[in-house]
């Protein structure tokens, strides 16, 4: 007897009456095909921004109106644009685009490309981790022995990162550390330049002429809710070389990577910010004693070596994750403390948010805007950032992607026998206003169908490629 073939069924989510009504309405008006096309252009975004308004394409020479687009006449009843949210918990599709852009941005600064010369791969480069200080004992998994609580926790134990004794844990210090972490990083970059100059026996001005540290960094939340930073730091030739990105001169030091390592540790130790000045608040803010500096050796090395791709992938992964991933807090602001009752939060996350809220009422801390950033556990800095000359920018990557899509759109229109207005001779007059966020029930059902089809097509393509490789 032959084997019964294995069948895989794609389950469709249950369709409610509202979704059916939306789909029936679209079918009656003949807009279903157009709605599919409009939603497909979102690339899987689940929280698009809805805009009302219109756009006119006008011939510059004659003043003739070449094309009119009105939001209410579109299949969805408004113009839909991607939300571009970086958080995985808010929009998986847009966060994946952000992750890929961050990966390319970091890789360009390590190995070249995107306008950065390939020679940057020969510059001294290190991967740095700067941690937060301690605010009290927390449940953890030591390399040897049990946790301080006497238990050997499993890797997925929800207790990991939470205080052993919440009543003695310094929640105020933890929240204010997060609020000052961004400015403390800026102080670290200043101290790094000073430490490099001292190590080379030069003045800061002379050092800046021949040596320039470039960096890209991302903030990551530990399970305890404290921010720490991962960064790529690269040494380039200084400002006397203009805008060119070239390697530092050999005469500076026979062991420039070692100089960079020591300078980073010195800068991390010296970087400090004064506290708010109140007796019951921290007197100063500084990094924790654990500072990790690892050289980045190359692109394709043996297992265990720190490569360009590994570093770029690591940083890009954390660029799309916030405190909600590590600590179980919220991924959006709250308007009132009572709003927490509607969310399933861990006790530790709730205490951190409540601490932000109560401290935010103090006039001396008003500039920290702790209530606005309570969902971020007080952190208000840029989640990812880079120095100007490290590599390309996210804006440049988005512009290149938009240009590519425009070329694809024009090629498709030309293949279909349509002629689009020439952008060099056409004046675009557009006026759009915010009309809401998200998809209707019927639109969500169509978007889910498009996403499943996209995943199925990818899986089919991967299987076909695997079959070809087996035949070869």
Coordinates of N, CA and C in Angstrom, one line a residue, residues 34-145:
X34 N -9.6 46.4 -5.3 CA -8.8 47.6 -5.0 C -8.4 47.6 -3.5
X35 N -9.3 47.1 -2.7 CA -9.0 47.0 -1.2 C -7.8 46.0 -1.0
X36 N -7.8 44.9 -1.7 CA -6.7 44.0 -1.6 C -5.4 44.7 -2.0
X37 N -5.4 45.4 -3.2 CA -4.2 46.1 -3.6 C -3.8 47.2 -2.6
X38 N -4.7 47.9 -2.1 CA -4.4 49.0 -1.1 C -3.7 48.4 0.1
X39 N -4.3 47.3 0.6 CA -3.7 46.7 1.8 C -2.4 46.0 1.6
X40 N -2.2 45.5 0.4 CA -1.0 44.8 0.0 C 0.2 45.8 0.0
X41 N -0.1 47.0 -0.3 CA 1.0 48.0 -0.3 C 1.5 48.4 1.1
X42 N 0.7 48.0 2.1 CA 1.2 48.3 3.5 C 2.3 47.3 3.9
X43 N 2.5 46.3 3.2 CA 3.6 45.4 3.5 C 3.4 44.6 4.8
X44 N 2.1 44.4 5.2 CA 1.8 43.7 6.4 C 1.6 44.5 7.7
X45 N 1.7 45.8 7.6 CA 1.5 46.7 8.7 C 0.1 46.5 9.3
X46 N 0.0 46.3 10.6 CA -1.3 46.0 11.2 C -1.9 47.2 11.9
X47 N -1.2 48.3 12.0 CA -1.7 49.5 12.6 C -1.4 50.7 11.7
X48 N -1.9 50.7 10.5 CA -1.6 51.8 9.6 C -2.3 53.1 10.0
X49 N -1.8 54.2 9.6 CA -2.3 55.5 9.9 C -3.3 55.9 8.8
X50 N -4.5 56.3 9.1 CA -5.5 56.7 8.1 C -5.5 58.2 7.9
X51 N -5.5 58.6 6.7 CA -5.4 60.0 6.4 C -6.6 60.4 5.4
X52 N -7.2 61.6 5.7 CA -8.2 62.1 4.8 C -7.6 63.3 4.1
X53 N -8.1 63.6 2.9 CA -7.6 64.7 2.2 C -7.5 64.4 0.7
X54 N -6.6 65.1 0.0 CA -6.6 64.9 -1.5 C -5.2 65.2 -2.0
X55 N -4.9 64.8 -3.2 CA -3.7 65.1 -3.9 C -4.0 65.4 -5.3
X56 N -3.3 66.5 -5.8 CA -3.4 66.9 -7.2 C -2.0 66.8 -7.9
X57 N -1.9 66.2 -9.0 CA -0.7 66.3 -9.9 C -1.0 67.2 -11.0
X58 N -0.2 68.3 -11.0 CA -0.4 69.4 -12.0 C 0.8 69.6 -12.9
X59 N 0.5 69.7 -14.2 CA 1.6 69.9 -15.2 C 2.2 71.3 -14.9
X60 N 3.5 71.4 -14.7 CA 4.1 72.7 -14.4 C 4.0 73.7 -15.5
X61 N 4.1 73.2 -16.7 CA 4.1 74.1 -17.9 C 2.7 74.6 -18.2
X62 N 1.7 73.8 -18.2 CA 0.4 74.2 -18.7 C -0.6 74.4 -17.6
X63 N -0.4 73.9 -16.4 CA -1.3 74.1 -15.3 C -2.4 73.0 -15.4
X64 N -2.3 72.1 -16.3 CA -3.4 71.0 -16.4 C -3.3 70.1 -15.3
X65 N -4.4 69.7 -14.7 CA -4.5 68.7 -13.7 C -4.4 67.3 -14.3
X66 N -3.3 66.6 -14.0 CA -3.1 65.3 -14.6 C -3.7 64.2 -13.9
X67 N -3.8 64.3 -12.6 CA -4.4 63.2 -11.8 C -4.9 63.8 -10.5
X68 N -6.0 63.2 -10.0 CA -6.6 63.6 -8.7 C -6.8 62.4 -7.8
X69 N -6.4 62.5 -6.6 CA -6.6 61.4 -5.7 C -7.3 61.9 -4.4
X70 N -8.4 61.4 -4.1 CA -9.2 61.8 -2.9 C -9.3 60.7 -2.0
X71 N -9.0 60.9 -0.7 CA -9.0 59.9 0.3 C -10.3 59.1 0.4
X72 N -11.4 59.8 0.4 CA -12.7 59.2 0.6 C -13.1 58.3 -0.6
X73 N -12.4 58.5 -1.8 CA -12.7 57.7 -3.0 C -11.8 56.4 -3.0
X74 N -10.9 56.3 -2.2 CA -10.0 55.1 -2.2 C -10.8 53.9 -1.6
X75 N -10.5 52.7 -1.9 CA -11.2 51.5 -1.5 C -11.4 51.4 0.0
X76 N -10.4 51.8 0.8 CA -10.5 51.8 2.3 C -11.2 53.0 2.8
X77 N -11.6 54.0 2.0 CA -12.3 55.2 2.4 C -11.3 56.2 2.9
X78 N -10.0 56.0 2.9 CA -9.0 56.9 3.3 C -7.6 56.4 2.8
X79 N -6.6 57.3 2.8 CA -5.3 56.9 2.5 C -4.7 56.1 3.7
X80 N -4.1 55.0 3.4 CA -3.4 54.2 4.5 C -1.9 54.2 4.3
X81 N -1.2 54.6 5.4 CA 0.3 54.6 5.3 C 0.8 53.8 6.5
X82 N 1.9 53.2 6.3 CA 2.5 52.4 7.4 C 2.8 53.2 8.6
X83 N 2.6 52.5 9.8 CA 2.9 53.1 11.1 C 4.3 53.3 11.4
X84 N 5.2 52.5 10.8 CA 6.7 52.6 11.0 C 7.1 52.5 12.5
X85 N 6.3 51.8 13.3 CA 6.6 51.6 14.7 C 7.7 50.6 14.8
X86 N 8.7 50.9 15.6 CA 9.9 50.0 15.7 C 9.6 48.8 16.7
X87 N 8.6 48.8 17.5 CA 8.3 47.8 18.5 C 7.7 46.6 17.9
X88 N 8.3 45.4 18.2 CA 7.7 44.2 17.7 C 6.3 43.9 18.2
X89 N 6.1 44.3 19.5 CA 4.8 44.1 20.1 C 3.7 45.0 19.5
X90 N 4.1 46.1 18.8 CA 3.1 47.0 18.2 C 2.8 46.6 16.8
X91 N 3.8 46.4 16.0 CA 3.6 46.0 14.6 C 4.8 45.2 14.1
X92 N 4.6 43.9 14.0 CA 5.7 43.0 13.6 C 6.3 43.3 12.2
X93 N 5.5 43.7 11.3 CA 6.0 44.0 9.9 C 6.9 45.2 9.9
X94 N 6.4 46.3 10.5 CA 7.2 47.6 10.5 C 8.4 47.4 11.4
X95 N 8.3 46.7 12.5 CA 9.5 46.5 13.3 C 10.6 45.7 12.6
X96 N 10.1 44.7 11.8 CA 11.1 43.9 11.0 C 11.8 44.8 10.0
X97 N 11.1 45.7 9.4 CA 11.8 46.7 8.5 C 12.8 47.5 9.2
X98 N 12.4 48.0 10.4 CA 13.3 48.8 11.2 C 14.6 47.9 11.6
X99 N 14.3 46.7 12.0 CA 15.4 45.8 12.4 C 16.4 45.6 11.2
X100 N 15.9 45.4 10.0 CA 16.8 45.2 8.8 C 17.5 46.5 8.5
X101 N 16.9 47.6 8.6 CA 17.6 48.9 8.4 C 18.7 49.1 9.4
X102 N 18.4 48.8 10.7 CA 19.4 48.9 11.7 C 20.6 48.0 11.4
X103 N 20.3 46.8 11.0 CA 21.3 45.8 10.6 C 22.2 46.3 9.5
X104 N 21.6 46.9 8.5 CA 22.4 47.4 7.4 C 23.2 48.6 7.8
X105 N 22.6 49.5 8.7 CA 23.4 50.6 9.2 C 24.6 50.2 10.0
X106 N 24.4 49.2 10.9 CA 25.6 48.8 11.7 C 26.6 48.1 10.8
X107 N 26.2 47.2 9.9 CA 27.1 46.5 9.0 C 27.9 47.5 8.2
X108 N 27.3 48.5 7.7 CA 28.0 49.5 6.8 C 29.1 50.1 7.6
X109 N 28.9 50.4 8.9 CA 30.0 51.0 9.7 C 31.1 50.0 10.1
X110 N 30.8 48.7 9.9 CA 31.8 47.7 10.2 C 32.6 47.2 9.0
X111 N 31.9 47.0 7.9 CA 32.5 46.4 6.8 C 32.4 47.2 5.5
X112 N 31.8 48.4 5.5 CA 31.6 49.2 4.4 C 30.3 49.0 3.6
X113 N 30.1 49.8 2.6 CA 28.9 49.8 1.9 C 28.0 51.0 2.3
X114 N 26.9 51.2 1.5 CA 26.0 52.3 1.7 C 26.7 53.7 1.8
X115 N 27.8 53.8 1.0 CA 28.5 55.1 1.0 C 29.7 55.1 1.9
X116 N 29.9 54.0 2.7 CA 31.0 53.9 3.6 C 32.1 53.1 3.0
X117 N 33.4 53.5 3.0 CA 34.4 52.7 2.3 C 34.7 51.4 3.0
X118 N 35.0 50.4 2.2 CA 35.3 49.0 2.7 C 36.4 49.0 3.7
X119 N 37.3 50.0 3.6 CA 38.5 50.0 4.5 C 38.2 50.1 6.0
X120 N 36.9 50.4 6.3 CA 36.6 50.6 7.8 C 36.8 49.2 8.5
X121 N 36.8 48.1 7.7 CA 37.0 46.8 8.3 C 38.4 46.7 8.9
X122 N 39.3 47.5 8.5 CA 40.7 47.5 9.0 C 40.9 48.4 10.2
X123 N 39.9 49.3 10.5 CA 40.0 50.2 11.7 C 39.9 49.5 13.0
X124 N 40.5 50.0 14.0 CA 40.3 49.4 15.4 C 38.8 49.5 15.7
X125 N 38.2 48.4 16.1 CA 36.7 48.3 16.4 C 36.5 47.4 17.6
X126 N 35.6 47.8 18.4 CA 35.3 47.0 19.6 C 33.8 47.0 19.8
X127 N 33.3 46.0 20.5 CA 31.9 45.9 20.9 C 31.9 46.1 22.4
X128 N 31.1 47.1 22.9 CA 31.2 47.5 24.3 C 29.8 47.3 24.9
X129 N 29.8 46.8 26.1 CA 28.6 46.8 26.9 C 28.8 47.6 28.2
X130 N 27.9 48.6 28.5 CA 28.0 49.4 29.7 C 26.7 49.0 30.5
X131 N 26.8 48.6 31.7 CA 25.7 48.2 32.5 C 25.3 49.2 33.5
X132 N 24.1 49.0 34.1 CA 23.6 49.8 35.2 C 24.2 49.3 36.6
X133 N 24.2 50.2 37.6 CA 24.6 49.8 38.9 C 23.5 48.9 39.5
X134 N 23.8 48.4 40.7 CA 22.8 47.5 41.4 C 21.9 48.4 42.3
X135 N 20.6 47.9 42.4 CA 19.6 48.6 43.2 C 19.1 47.7 44.2
X136 N 19.6 46.5 44.4 CA 19.2 45.5 45.3 C 19.3 44.1 44.7
X137 N 19.3 43.1 45.5 CA 19.5 41.7 45.1 C 18.3 41.3 44.3
X138 N 18.5 40.6 43.2 CA 17.4 40.1 42.3 C 17.7 38.6 42.1
X139 N 16.6 37.9 41.7 CA 16.8 36.5 41.4 C 17.6 36.3 40.1
X140 N 18.5 35.4 40.1 CA 19.4 35.2 38.9 C 19.8 33.8 38.8
X141 N 20.6 33.5 37.8 CA 21.2 32.2 37.5 C 22.7 32.3 37.5
X142 N 23.4 32.2 38.6 CA 24.9 32.3 38.7 C 25.5 31.2 37.9
X143 N 26.7 31.4 37.4 CA 27.5 30.4 36.7 C 27.6 29.1 37.5
X144 N 27.8 29.3 38.8 CA 27.9 28.1 39.7 C 27.0 28.4 41.0
X145 N 26.4 27.3 41.4 CA 25.6 27.4 42.6 C 24.2 28.0 42.4

